mmCIF file of N, CA and C in Angstrom:
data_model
loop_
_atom_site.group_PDB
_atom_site.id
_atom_site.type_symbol
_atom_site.label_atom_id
_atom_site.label_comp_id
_atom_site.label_asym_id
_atom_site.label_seq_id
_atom_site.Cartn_x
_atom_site.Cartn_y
_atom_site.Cartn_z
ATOM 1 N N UNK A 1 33.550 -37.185 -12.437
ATOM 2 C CA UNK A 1 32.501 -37.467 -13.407
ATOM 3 C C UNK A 1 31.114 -37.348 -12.759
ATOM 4 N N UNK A 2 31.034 -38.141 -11.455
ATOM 5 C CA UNK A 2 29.325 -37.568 -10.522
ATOM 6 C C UNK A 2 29.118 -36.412 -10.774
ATOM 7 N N UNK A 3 30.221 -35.469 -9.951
ATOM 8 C CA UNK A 3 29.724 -34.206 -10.098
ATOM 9 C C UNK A 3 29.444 -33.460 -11.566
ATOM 10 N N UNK A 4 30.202 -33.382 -12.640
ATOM 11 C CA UNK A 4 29.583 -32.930 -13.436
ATOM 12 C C UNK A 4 28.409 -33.891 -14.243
ATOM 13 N N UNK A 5 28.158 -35.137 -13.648
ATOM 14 C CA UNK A 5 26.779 -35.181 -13.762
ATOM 15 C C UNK A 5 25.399 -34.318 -12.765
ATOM 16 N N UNK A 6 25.502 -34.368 -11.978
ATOM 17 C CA UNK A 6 24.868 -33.431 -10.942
ATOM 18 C C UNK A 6 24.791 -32.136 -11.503
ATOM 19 N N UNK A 7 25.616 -31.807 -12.017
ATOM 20 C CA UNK A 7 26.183 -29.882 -12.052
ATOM 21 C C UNK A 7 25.257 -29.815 -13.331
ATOM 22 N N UNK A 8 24.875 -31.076 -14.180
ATOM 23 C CA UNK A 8 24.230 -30.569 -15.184
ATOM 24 C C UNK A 8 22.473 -31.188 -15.310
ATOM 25 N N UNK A 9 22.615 -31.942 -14.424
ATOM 26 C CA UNK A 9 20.973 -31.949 -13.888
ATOM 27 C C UNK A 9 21.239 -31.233 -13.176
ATOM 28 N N UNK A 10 21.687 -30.365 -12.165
ATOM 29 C CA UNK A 10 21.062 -29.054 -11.358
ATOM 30 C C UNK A 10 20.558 -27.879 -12.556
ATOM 31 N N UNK A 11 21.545 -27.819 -13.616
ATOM 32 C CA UNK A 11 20.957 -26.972 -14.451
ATOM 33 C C UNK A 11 19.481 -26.729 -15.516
ATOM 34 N N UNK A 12 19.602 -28.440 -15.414
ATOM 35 C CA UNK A 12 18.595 -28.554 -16.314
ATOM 36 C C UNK A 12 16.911 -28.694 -15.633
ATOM 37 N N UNK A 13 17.441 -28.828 -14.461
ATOM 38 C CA UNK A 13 15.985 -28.376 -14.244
ATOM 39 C C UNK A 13 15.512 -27.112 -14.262
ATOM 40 N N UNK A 14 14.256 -26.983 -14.378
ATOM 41 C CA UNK A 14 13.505 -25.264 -14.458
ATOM 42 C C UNK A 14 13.301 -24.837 -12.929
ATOM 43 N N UNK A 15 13.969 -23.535 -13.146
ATOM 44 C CA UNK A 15 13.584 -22.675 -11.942
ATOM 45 C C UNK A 15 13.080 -22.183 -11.632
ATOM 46 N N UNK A 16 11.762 -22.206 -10.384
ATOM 47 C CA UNK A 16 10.864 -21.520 -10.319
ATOM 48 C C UNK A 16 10.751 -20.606 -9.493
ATOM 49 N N UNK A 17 10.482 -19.631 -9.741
ATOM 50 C CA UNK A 17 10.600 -18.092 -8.786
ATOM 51 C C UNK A 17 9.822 -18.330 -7.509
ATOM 52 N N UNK A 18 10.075 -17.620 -6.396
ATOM 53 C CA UNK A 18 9.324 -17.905 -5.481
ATOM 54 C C UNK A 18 8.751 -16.895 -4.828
ATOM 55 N N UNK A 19 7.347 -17.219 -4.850
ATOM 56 C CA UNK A 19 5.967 -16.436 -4.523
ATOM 57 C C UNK A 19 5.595 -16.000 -3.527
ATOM 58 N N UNK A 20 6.404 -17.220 -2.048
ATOM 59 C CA UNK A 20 6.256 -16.654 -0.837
ATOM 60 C C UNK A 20 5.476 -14.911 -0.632
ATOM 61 N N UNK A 21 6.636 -14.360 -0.790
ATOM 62 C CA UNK A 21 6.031 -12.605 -0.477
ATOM 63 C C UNK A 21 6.000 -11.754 -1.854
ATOM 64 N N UNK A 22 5.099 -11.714 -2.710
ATOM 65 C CA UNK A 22 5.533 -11.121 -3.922
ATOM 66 C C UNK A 22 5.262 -9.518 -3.469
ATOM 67 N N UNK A 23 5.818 -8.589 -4.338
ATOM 68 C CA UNK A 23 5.842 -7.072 -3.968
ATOM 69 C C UNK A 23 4.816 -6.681 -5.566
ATOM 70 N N UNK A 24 3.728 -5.965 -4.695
ATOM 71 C CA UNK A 24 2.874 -5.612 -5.590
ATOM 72 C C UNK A 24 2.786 -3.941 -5.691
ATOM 73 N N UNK A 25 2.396 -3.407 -6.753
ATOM 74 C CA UNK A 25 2.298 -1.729 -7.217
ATOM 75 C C UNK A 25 1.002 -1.083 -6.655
ATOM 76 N N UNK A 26 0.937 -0.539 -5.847
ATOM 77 C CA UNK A 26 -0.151 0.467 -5.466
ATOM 78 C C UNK A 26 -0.673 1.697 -6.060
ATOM 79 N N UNK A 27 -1.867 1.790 -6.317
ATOM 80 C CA UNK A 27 -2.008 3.794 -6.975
ATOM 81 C C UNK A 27 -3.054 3.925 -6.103
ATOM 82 N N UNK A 28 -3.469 4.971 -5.480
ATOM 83 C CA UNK A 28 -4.530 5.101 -4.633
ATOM 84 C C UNK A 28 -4.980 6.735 -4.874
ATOM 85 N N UNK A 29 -6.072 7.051 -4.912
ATOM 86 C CA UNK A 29 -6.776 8.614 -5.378
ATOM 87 C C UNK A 29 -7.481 8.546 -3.810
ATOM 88 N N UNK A 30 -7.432 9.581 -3.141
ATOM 89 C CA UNK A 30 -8.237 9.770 -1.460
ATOM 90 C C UNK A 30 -8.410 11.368 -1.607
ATOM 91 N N UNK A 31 -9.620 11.564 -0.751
ATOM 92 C CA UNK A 31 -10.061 12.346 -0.323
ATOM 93 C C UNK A 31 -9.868 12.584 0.775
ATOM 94 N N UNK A 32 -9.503 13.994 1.392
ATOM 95 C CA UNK A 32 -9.764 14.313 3.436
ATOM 96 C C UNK A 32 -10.333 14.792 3.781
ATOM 97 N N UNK A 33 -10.736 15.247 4.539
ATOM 98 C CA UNK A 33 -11.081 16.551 5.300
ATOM 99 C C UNK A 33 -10.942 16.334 6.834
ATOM 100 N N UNK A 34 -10.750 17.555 7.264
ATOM 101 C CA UNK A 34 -11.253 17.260 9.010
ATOM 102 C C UNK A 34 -11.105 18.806 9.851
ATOM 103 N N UNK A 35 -11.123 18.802 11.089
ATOM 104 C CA UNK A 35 -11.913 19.446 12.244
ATOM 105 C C UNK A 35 -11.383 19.305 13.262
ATOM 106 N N UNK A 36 -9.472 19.155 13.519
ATOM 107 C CA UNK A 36 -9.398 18.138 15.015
ATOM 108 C C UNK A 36 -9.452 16.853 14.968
ATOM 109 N N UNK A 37 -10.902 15.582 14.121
ATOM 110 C CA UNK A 37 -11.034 14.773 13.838
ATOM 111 C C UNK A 37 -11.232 14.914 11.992
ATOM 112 N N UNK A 38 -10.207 13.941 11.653
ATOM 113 C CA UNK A 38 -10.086 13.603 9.978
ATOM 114 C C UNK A 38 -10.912 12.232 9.373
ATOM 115 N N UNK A 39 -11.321 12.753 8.622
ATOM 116 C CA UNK A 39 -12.187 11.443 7.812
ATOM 117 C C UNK A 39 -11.656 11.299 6.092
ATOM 118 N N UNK A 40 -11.299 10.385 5.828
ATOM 119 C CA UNK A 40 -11.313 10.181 4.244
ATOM 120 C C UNK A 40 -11.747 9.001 3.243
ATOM 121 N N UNK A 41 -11.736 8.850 2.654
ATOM 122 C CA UNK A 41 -12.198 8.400 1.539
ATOM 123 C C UNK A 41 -11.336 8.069 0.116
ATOM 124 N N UNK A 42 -10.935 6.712 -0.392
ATOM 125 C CA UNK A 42 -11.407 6.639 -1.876
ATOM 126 C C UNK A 42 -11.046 5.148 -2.184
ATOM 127 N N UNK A 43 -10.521 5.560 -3.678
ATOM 128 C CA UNK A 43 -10.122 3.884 -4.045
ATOM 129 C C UNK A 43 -8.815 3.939 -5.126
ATOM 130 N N UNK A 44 -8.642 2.533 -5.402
ATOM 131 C CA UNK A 44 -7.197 2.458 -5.896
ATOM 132 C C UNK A 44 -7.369 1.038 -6.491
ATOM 133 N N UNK A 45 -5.853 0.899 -7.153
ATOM 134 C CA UNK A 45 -5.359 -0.177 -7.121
ATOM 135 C C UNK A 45 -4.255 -0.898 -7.295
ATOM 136 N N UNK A 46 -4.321 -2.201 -6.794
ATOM 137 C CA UNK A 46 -3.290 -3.278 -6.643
ATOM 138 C C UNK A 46 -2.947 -3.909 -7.938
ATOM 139 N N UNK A 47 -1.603 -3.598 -8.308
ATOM 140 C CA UNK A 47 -1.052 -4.821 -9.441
ATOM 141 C C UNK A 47 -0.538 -5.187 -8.683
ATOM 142 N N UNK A 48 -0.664 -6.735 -8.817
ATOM 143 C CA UNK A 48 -0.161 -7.910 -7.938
ATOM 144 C C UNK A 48 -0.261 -9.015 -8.898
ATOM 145 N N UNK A 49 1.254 -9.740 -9.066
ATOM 146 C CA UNK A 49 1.226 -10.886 -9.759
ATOM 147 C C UNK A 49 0.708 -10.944 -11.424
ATOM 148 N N UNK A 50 0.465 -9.334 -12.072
ATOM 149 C CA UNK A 50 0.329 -9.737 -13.143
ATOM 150 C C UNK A 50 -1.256 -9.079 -13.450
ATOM 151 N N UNK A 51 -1.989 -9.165 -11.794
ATOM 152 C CA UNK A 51 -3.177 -8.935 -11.819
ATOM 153 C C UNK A 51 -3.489 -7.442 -11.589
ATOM 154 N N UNK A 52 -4.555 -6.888 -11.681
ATOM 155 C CA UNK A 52 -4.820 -5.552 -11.535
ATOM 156 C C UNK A 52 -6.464 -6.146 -10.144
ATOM 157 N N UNK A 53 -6.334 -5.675 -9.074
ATOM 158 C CA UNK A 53 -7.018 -5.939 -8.353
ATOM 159 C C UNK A 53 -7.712 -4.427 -7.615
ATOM 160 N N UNK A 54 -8.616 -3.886 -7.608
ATOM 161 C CA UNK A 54 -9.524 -2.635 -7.228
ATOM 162 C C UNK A 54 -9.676 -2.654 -5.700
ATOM 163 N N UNK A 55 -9.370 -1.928 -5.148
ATOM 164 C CA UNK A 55 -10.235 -1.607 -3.413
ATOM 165 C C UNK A 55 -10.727 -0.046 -3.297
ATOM 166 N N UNK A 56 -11.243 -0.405 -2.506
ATOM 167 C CA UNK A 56 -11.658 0.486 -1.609
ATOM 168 C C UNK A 56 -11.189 1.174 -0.201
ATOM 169 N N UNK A 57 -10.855 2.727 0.415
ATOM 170 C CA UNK A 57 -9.733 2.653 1.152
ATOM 171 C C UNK A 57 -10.977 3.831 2.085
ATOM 172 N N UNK A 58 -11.047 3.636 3.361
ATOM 173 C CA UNK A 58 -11.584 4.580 4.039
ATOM 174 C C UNK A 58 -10.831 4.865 5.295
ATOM 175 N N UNK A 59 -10.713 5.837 6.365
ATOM 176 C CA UNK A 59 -10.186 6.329 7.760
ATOM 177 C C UNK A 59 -10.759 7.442 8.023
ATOM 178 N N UNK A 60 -9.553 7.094 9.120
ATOM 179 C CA UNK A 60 -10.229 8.324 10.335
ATOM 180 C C UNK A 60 -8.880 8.464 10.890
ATOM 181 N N UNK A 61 -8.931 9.774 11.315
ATOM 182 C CA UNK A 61 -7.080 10.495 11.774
ATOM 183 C C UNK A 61 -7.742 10.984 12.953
ATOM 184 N N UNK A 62 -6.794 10.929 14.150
ATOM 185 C CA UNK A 62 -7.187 11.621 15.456
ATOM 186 C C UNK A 62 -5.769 12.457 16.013
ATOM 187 N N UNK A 63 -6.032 13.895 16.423
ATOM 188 C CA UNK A 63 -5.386 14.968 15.932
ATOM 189 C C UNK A 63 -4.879 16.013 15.781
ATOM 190 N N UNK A 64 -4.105 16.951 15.549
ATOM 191 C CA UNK A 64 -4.367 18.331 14.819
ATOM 192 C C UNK A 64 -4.447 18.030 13.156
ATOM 193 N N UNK A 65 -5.791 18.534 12.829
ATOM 194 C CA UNK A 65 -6.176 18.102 11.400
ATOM 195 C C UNK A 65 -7.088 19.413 11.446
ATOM 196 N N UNK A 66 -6.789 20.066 10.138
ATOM 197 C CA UNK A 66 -7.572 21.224 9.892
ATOM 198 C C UNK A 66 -7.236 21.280 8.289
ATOM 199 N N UNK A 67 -8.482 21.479 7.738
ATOM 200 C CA UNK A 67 -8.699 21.415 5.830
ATOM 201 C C UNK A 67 -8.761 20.320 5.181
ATOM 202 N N UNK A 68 -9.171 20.345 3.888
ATOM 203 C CA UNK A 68 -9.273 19.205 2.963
ATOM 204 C C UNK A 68 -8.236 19.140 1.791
ATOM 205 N N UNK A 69 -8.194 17.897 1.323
ATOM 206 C CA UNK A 69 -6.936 17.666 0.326
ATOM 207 C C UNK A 69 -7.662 16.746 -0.650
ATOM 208 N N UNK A 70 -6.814 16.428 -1.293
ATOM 209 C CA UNK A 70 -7.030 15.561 -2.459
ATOM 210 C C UNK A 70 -5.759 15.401 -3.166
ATOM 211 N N UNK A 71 -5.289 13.613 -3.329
ATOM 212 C CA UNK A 71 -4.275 13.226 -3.210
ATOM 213 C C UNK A 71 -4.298 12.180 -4.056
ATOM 214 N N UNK A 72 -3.104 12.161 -5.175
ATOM 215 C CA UNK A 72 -2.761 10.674 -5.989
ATOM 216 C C UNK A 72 -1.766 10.258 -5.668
ATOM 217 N N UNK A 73 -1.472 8.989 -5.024
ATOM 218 C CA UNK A 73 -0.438 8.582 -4.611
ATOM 219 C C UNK A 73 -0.429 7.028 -4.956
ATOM 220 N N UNK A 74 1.086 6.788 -5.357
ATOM 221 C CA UNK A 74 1.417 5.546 -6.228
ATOM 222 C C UNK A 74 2.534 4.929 -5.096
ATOM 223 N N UNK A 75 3.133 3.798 -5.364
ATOM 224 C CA UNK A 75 4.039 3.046 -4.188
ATOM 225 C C UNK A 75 3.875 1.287 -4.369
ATOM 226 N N UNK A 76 4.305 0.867 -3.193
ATOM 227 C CA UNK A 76 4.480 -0.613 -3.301
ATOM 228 C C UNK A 76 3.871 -0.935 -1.974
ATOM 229 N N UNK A 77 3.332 -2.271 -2.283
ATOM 230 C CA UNK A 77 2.867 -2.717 -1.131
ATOM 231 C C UNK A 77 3.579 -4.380 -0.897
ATOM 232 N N UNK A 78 4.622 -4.642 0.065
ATOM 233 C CA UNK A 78 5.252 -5.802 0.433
ATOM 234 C C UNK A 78 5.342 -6.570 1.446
ATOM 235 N N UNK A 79 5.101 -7.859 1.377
ATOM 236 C CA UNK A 79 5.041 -8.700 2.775
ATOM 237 C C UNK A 79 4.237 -9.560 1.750
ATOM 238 N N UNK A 80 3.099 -9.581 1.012
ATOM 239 C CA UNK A 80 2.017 -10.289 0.411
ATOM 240 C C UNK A 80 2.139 -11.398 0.324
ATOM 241 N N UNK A 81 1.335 -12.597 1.189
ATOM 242 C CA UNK A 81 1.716 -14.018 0.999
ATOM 243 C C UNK A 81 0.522 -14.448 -0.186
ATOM 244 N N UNK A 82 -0.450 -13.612 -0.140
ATOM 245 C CA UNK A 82 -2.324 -13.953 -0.894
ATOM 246 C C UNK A 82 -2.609 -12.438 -1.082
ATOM 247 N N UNK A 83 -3.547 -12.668 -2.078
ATOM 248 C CA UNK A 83 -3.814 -11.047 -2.291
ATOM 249 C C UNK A 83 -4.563 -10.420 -0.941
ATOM 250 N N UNK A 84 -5.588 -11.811 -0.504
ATOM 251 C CA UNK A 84 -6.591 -11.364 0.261
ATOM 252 C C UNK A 84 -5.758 -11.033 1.530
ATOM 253 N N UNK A 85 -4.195 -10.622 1.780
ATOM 254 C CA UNK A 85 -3.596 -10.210 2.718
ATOM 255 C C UNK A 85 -3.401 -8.632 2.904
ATOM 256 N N UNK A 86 -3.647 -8.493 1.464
ATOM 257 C CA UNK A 86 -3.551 -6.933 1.202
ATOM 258 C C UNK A 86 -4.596 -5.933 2.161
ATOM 259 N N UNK A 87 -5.659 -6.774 2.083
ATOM 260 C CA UNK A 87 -7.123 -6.103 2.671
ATOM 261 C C UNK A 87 -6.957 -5.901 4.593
ATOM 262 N N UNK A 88 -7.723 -5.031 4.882
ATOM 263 C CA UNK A 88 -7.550 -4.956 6.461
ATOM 264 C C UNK A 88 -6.840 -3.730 7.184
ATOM 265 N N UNK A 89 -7.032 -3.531 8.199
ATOM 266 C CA UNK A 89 -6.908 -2.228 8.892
ATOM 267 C C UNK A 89 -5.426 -2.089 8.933
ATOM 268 N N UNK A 90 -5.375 -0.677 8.373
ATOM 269 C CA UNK A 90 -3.672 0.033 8.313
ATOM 270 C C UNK A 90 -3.580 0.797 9.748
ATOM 271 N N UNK A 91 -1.835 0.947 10.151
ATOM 272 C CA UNK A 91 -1.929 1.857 10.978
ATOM 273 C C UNK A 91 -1.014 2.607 10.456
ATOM 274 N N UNK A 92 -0.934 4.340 10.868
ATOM 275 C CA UNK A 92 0.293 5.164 10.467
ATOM 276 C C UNK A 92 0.133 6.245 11.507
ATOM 277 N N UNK A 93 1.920 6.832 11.698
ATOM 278 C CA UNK A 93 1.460 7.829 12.661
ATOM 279 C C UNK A 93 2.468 8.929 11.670
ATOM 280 N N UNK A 94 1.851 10.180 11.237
ATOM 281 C CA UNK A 94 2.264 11.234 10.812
ATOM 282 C C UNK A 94 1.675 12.781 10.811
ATOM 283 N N UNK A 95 2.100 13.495 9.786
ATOM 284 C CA UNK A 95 1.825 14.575 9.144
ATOM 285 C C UNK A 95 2.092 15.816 7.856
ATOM 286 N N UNK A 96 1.361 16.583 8.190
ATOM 287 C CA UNK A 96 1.744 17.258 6.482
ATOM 288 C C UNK A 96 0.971 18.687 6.752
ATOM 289 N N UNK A 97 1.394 19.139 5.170
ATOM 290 C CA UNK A 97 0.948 20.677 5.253
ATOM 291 C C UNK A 97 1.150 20.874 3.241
ATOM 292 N N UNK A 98 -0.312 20.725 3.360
ATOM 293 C CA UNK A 98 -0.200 21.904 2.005
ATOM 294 C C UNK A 98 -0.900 22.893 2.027
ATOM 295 N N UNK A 99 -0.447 23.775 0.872
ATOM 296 C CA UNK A 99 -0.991 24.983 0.822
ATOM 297 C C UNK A 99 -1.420 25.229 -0.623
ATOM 298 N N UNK A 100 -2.899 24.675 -1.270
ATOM 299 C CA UNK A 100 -2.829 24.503 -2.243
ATOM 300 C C UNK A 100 -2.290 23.553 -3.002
ATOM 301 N N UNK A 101 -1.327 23.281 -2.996
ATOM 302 C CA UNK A 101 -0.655 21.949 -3.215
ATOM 303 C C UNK A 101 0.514 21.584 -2.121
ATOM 304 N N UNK A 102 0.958 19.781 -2.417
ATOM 305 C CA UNK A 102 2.365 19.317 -1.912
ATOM 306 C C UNK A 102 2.490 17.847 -1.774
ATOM 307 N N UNK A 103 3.400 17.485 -1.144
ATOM 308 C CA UNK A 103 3.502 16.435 -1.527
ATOM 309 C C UNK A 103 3.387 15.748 -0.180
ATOM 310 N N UNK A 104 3.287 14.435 -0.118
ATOM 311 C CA UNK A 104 2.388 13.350 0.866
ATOM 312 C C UNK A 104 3.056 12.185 0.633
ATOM 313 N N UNK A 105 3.373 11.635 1.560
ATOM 314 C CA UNK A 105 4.352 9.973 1.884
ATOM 315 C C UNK A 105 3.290 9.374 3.515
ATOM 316 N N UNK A 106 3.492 8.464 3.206
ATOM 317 C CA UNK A 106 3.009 7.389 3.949
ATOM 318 C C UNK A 106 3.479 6.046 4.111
ATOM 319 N N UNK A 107 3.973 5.823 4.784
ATOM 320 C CA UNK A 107 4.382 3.888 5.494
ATOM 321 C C UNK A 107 2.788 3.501 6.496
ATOM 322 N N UNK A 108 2.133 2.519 5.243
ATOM 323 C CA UNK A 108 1.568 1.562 6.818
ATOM 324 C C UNK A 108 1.899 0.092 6.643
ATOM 325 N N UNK A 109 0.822 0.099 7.858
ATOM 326 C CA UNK A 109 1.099 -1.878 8.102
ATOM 327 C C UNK A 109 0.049 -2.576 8.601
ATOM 328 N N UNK A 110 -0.301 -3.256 7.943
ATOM 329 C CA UNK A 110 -1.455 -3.753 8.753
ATOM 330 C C UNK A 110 -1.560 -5.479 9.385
ATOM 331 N N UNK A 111 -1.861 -5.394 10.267
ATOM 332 C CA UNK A 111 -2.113 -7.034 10.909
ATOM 333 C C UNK A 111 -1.273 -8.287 10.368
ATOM 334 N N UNK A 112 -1.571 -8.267 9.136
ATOM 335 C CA UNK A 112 -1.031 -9.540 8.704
ATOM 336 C C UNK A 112 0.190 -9.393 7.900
ATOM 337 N N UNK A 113 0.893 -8.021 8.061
ATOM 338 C CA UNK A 113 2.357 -7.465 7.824
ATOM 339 C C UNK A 113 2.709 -7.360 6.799
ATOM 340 N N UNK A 114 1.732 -6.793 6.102
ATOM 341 C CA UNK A 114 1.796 -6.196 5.057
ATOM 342 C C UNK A 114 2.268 -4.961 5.023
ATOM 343 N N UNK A 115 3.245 -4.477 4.831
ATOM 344 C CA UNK A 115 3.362 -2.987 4.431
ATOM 345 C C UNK A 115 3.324 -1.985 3.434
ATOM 346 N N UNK A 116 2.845 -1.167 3.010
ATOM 347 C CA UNK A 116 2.596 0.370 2.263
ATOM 348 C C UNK A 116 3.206 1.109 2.175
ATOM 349 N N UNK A 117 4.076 1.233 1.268
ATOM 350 C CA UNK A 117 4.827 2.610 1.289
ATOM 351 C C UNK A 117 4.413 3.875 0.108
ATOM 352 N N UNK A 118 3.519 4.729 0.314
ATOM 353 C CA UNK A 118 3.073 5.973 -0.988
ATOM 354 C C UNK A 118 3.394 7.161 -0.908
ATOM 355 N N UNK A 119 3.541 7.663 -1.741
ATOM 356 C CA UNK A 119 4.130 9.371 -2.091
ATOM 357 C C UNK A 119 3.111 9.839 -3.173
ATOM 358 N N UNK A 120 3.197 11.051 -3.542
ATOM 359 C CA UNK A 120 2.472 11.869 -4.262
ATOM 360 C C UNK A 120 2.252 12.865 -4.095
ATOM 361 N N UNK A 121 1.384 13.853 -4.995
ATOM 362 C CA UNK A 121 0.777 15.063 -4.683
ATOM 363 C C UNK A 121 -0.638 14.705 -4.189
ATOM 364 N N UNK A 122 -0.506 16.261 -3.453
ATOM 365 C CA UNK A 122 -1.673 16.583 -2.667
ATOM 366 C C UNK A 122 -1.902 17.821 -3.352
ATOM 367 N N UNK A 123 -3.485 18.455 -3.634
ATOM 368 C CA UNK A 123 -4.152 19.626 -4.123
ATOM 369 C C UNK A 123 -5.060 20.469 -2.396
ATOM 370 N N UNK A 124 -4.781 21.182 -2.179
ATOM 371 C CA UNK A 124 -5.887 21.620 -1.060
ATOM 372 C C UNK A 124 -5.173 22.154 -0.311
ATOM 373 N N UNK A 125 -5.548 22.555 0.913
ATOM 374 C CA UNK A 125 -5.227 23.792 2.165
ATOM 375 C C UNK A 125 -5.237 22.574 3.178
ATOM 376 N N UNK A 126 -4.385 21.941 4.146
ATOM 377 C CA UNK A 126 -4.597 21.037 4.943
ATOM 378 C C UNK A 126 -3.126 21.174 6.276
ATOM 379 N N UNK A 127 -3.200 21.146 7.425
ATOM 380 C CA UNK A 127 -2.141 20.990 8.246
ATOM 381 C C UNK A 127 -2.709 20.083 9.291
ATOM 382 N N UNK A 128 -1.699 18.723 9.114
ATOM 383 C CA UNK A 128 -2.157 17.700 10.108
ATOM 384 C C UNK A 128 -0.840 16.999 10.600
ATOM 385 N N UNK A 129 -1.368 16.694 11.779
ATOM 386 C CA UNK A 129 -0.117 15.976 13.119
ATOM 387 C C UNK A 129 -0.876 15.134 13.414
ATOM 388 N N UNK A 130 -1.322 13.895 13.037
ATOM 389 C CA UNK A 130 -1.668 12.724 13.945
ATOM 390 C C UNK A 130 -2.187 11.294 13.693
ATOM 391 N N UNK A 131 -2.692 10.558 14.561
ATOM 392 C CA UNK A 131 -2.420 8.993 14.677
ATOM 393 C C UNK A 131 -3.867 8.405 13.249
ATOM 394 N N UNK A 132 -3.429 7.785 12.506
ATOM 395 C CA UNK A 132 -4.199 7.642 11.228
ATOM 396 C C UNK A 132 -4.782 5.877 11.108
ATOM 397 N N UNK A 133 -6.033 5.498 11.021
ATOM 398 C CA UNK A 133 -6.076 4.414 11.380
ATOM 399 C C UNK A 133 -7.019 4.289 9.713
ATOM 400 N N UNK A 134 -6.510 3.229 9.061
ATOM 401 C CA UNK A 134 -6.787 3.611 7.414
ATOM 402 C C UNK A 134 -7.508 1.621 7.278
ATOM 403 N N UNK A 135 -8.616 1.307 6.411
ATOM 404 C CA UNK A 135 -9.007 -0.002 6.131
ATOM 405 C C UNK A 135 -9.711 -0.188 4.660
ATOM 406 N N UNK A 136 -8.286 -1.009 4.083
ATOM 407 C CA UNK A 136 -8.703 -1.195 2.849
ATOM 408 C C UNK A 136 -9.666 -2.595 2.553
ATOM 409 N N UNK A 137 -10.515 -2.819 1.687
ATOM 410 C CA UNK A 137 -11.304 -3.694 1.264
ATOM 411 C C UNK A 137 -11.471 -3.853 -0.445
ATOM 412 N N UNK A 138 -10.988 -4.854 -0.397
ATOM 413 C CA UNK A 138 -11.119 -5.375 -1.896
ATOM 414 C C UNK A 138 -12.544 -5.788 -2.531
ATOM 415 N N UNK A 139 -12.483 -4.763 -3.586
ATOM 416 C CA UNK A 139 -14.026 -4.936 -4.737
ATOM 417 C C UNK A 139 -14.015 -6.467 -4.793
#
């Protein structure tokens, strides 16, 4: 008789999801270019929790980097204890090649272990091999 008293206050209480690390939706629009040394540019954003939150995303690639692109890329970003965890210097080490167009993936991570995972197309002439140091900042 305890136990199915127990068994039905365990039920009846409400369960609340837990927030610890929630996994939030990324879209990000960037610009490249580079020379050997890569520079880019743009912005995006974070649904997180319901919320739609805006940043700002800038880097620098060090390299073989030669041409410019232009890239929409969507993904998840997970680890998130606070939004304001999202923000802060990414690292990634890769490369790519379009020709006119193609497609583009990326894993980063930054400091407070957050990770990035994005895919998408790329528009432009671009062939790059190297170490990508990326810092987002929230509007």
């Amino acid at each position: 008789m305890i136990a199915i008293v127990l068994l039905a206050l365990a039920l009846a209480v409400p369960v609340t999801p837990c927030f610890a690390q929630a996994v939030g939706h990324v879209r990000v629009k960037i610009v490249k270019a580079g020379l050997l040394v890569g520079g880019g540019a743009g912005n995006g954003v974070l649904s997180y929790r319901g919320k739609a939150y805006p940043f700002k995303i800038t880097g620098m690639s060090f390299g073989i980097t030669v041409g410019a692109t232009v890239g929409r890329l969507d993904g998840w970003a997970s680890g998130i204890r606070e939004v304001g965890d999202f923000a802060g210097t990414y690292s990634s080490v890769g490369g790519g090649f379009a020709l006119l167009g193609g497609v583009n993936g990326v894993h980063l991570r930054n400091e407070k272990g957050v990770t990035i995972a994005l895919q998408g197309a790329k528009a432009g002439l671009e062939l790059a091999a190297n170490i990508s140091q990326i810092t987002i900042s929230l509007r």
